[in-house]
């Protein structure tokens, strides 16, 4: 005997919706990790320093959450995987 079939159906629908949304939320966090390969190539980006010059010392660098996390660059747009110890031809040392 069903005491309240509509509520049970609704509960199942909400649970199914939550199960559908949860992976999308986790996947979207990964989806933001992106590289701009065309600009990286054009600016000869490398994940290692060039001598003493490195992204963390460049005016274009937008740091990540910690000093060792990857960040972004004003010159290489739509790329959040710029290494603080990377380098490219657009390097401009901070004053
Ligand atoms: Fe690094 Fe080049 Fe961006 Fe400067 S311009 S932060 S050196 S990638």
mmCIF file of C-alpha atoms and ligand atoms in Angstrom:
data_model
loop_
_atom_site.group_PDB
_atom_site.id
_atom_site.type_symbol
_atom_site.label_atom_id
_atom_site.label_comp_id
_atom_site.label_asym_id
_atom_site.label_seq_id
_atom_site.Cartn_x
_atom_site.Cartn_y
_atom_site.Cartn_z
ATOM 1 C CA UNK A 1 0.000 0.000 0.000
ATOM 2 C CA UNK A 2 1.346 3.386 -1.016
ATOM 3 C CA UNK A 3 0.767 6.117 1.523
ATOM 4 C CA UNK A 4 1.755 8.987 -0.733
ATOM 5 C CA UNK A 5 2.835 7.963 -4.279
ATOM 6 C CA UNK A 6 3.207 11.517 -5.560
ATOM 7 C CA UNK A 7 5.713 12.462 -2.884
ATOM 8 C CA UNK A 8 7.705 9.282 -3.521
ATOM 9 C CA UNK A 9 7.743 9.979 -7.253
ATOM 10 C CA UNK A 10 8.817 13.543 -6.647
ATOM 11 C CA UNK A 11 11.542 12.421 -4.245
ATOM 12 C CA UNK A 12 12.865 9.985 -6.853
ATOM 13 C CA UNK A 13 12.867 12.732 -9.486
ATOM 14 C CA UNK A 14 14.817 15.091 -7.218
ATOM 15 C CA UNK A 15 17.315 12.350 -6.354
ATOM 16 C CA UNK A 16 17.772 11.502 -10.038
ATOM 17 C CA UNK A 17 18.297 15.183 -10.809
ATOM 18 C CA UNK A 18 20.917 15.490 -8.080
ATOM 19 C CA UNK A 19 22.767 12.465 -9.430
ATOM 20 C CA UNK A 20 22.725 14.019 -12.891
ATOM 21 C CA UNK A 21 23.982 17.428 -11.754
ATOM 22 C CA UNK A 22 26.758 16.216 -9.407
ATOM 23 C CA UNK A 23 29.106 14.902 -12.130
ATOM 24 C CA UNK A 24 28.566 18.062 -14.183
ATOM 25 C CA UNK A 25 29.684 20.202 -11.227
ATOM 26 C CA UNK A 26 32.814 18.098 -10.749
ATOM 27 C CA UNK A 27 33.532 18.048 -14.492
ATOM 28 C CA UNK A 28 33.080 21.806 -14.848
ATOM 29 C CA UNK A 29 35.864 22.407 -12.324
ATOM 30 C CA UNK A 30 38.170 20.456 -14.644
ATOM 31 C CA UNK A 31 36.750 22.145 -17.729
ATOM 32 C CA UNK A 32 38.199 25.462 -16.583
ATOM 33 C CA UNK A 33 41.694 24.055 -16.850
ATOM 34 C CA UNK A 34 42.619 25.210 -20.317
ATOM 35 C CA UNK A 35 45.631 26.048 -22.395
ATOM 36 C CA UNK A 36 45.857 28.386 -25.365
ATOM 37 C CA UNK A 37 48.170 26.349 -27.556
ATOM 38 C CA UNK A 38 48.185 28.814 -30.458
ATOM 39 C CA UNK A 39 49.344 31.760 -28.344
ATOM 40 C CA UNK A 40 51.746 29.574 -26.381
ATOM 41 C CA UNK A 41 53.397 28.548 -29.626
ATOM 42 C CA UNK A 42 53.417 32.065 -31.068
ATOM 43 C CA UNK A 43 55.068 33.408 -27.915
ATOM 44 C CA UNK A 44 57.396 30.403 -27.559
ATOM 45 C CA UNK A 45 56.021 29.611 -24.103
ATOM 46 C CA UNK A 46 57.908 27.025 -22.091
ATOM 47 C CA UNK A 47 57.191 25.562 -18.648
ATOM 48 C CA UNK A 48 60.720 26.314 -17.477
ATOM 49 C CA UNK A 49 62.523 29.619 -16.847
ATOM 50 C CA UNK A 50 64.826 31.281 -19.339
ATOM 51 C CA UNK A 51 67.832 32.118 -17.245
ATOM 52 C CA UNK A 52 66.597 34.176 -14.314
ATOM 53 C CA UNK A 53 63.438 35.233 -16.152
ATOM 54 C CA UNK A 54 60.226 33.426 -15.175
ATOM 55 C CA UNK A 55 56.520 34.148 -15.142
ATOM 56 C CA UNK A 56 56.336 34.917 -11.428
ATOM 57 C CA UNK A 57 58.634 37.902 -12.096
ATOM 58 C CA UNK A 58 56.677 39.112 -15.139
ATOM 59 C CA UNK A 59 54.171 41.987 -15.108
ATOM 60 C CA UNK A 60 51.794 39.867 -17.220
ATOM 61 C CA UNK A 61 51.513 37.021 -14.696
ATOM 62 C CA UNK A 62 48.320 36.511 -12.670
ATOM 63 C CA UNK A 63 49.267 34.145 -9.836
ATOM 64 C CA UNK A 64 47.285 31.062 -8.846
ATOM 65 C CA UNK A 65 46.023 30.371 -5.330
ATOM 66 C CA UNK A 66 49.492 29.713 -3.941
ATOM 67 C CA UNK A 67 52.936 30.795 -5.170
ATOM 68 C CA UNK A 68 53.517 27.333 -6.669
ATOM 69 C CA UNK A 69 50.056 26.943 -8.290
ATOM 70 C CA UNK A 70 49.624 27.555 -11.977
ATOM 71 C CA UNK A 71 48.147 30.917 -12.859
ATOM 72 C CA UNK A 72 47.122 33.006 -15.833
ATOM 73 C CA UNK A 73 48.802 35.484 -18.137
ATOM 74 C CA UNK A 74 47.559 38.749 -19.619
ATOM 75 C CA UNK A 75 49.445 38.021 -22.854
ATOM 76 C CA UNK A 76 48.369 34.370 -23.240
ATOM 77 C CA UNK A 77 44.629 34.728 -22.800
ATOM 78 C CA UNK A 78 42.179 31.911 -21.995
ATOM 79 C CA UNK A 79 44.917 29.842 -20.392
ATOM 80 C CA UNK A 80 44.946 29.026 -16.698
ATOM 81 C CA UNK A 81 47.870 26.630 -16.788
ATOM 82 C CA UNK A 82 50.743 29.106 -16.831
ATOM 83 C CA UNK A 83 53.562 27.915 -14.625
ATOM 84 C CA UNK A 84 55.016 30.474 -12.189
ATOM 85 C CA UNK A 85 58.415 29.179 -13.319
ATOM 86 C CA UNK A 86 57.546 29.289 -17.024
ATOM 87 C CA UNK A 87 58.633 31.850 -19.579
ATOM 88 C CA UNK A 88 57.687 33.250 -22.979
ATOM 89 C CA UNK A 89 58.896 35.857 -25.466
ATOM 90 C CA UNK A 90 56.474 38.471 -24.066
ATOM 91 C CA UNK A 91 58.292 38.486 -20.720
ATOM 92 C CA UNK A 92 58.471 41.948 -19.104
ATOM 93 C CA UNK A 93 60.191 42.050 -15.740
ATOM 94 C CA UNK A 94 58.314 43.651 -12.859
ATOM 95 C CA UNK A 95 59.791 46.949 -11.701
HETATM 96 FE FE1 LIG B 1 54.945 34.178 -18.413
HETATM 97 FE FE2 LIG B 1 55.186 35.184 -20.874
HETATM 98 FE FE3 LIG B 1 52.925 35.503 -19.559
HETATM 99 FE FE4 LIG B 1 55.093 36.802 -18.776
HETATM 100 S S1 LIG B 1 54.033 37.090 -20.710
HETATM 101 S S2 LIG B 1 53.634 35.721 -17.456
HETATM 102 S S3 LIG B 1 56.714 35.334 -19.226
HETATM 103 S S4 LIG B 1 53.800 33.546 -20.205
#
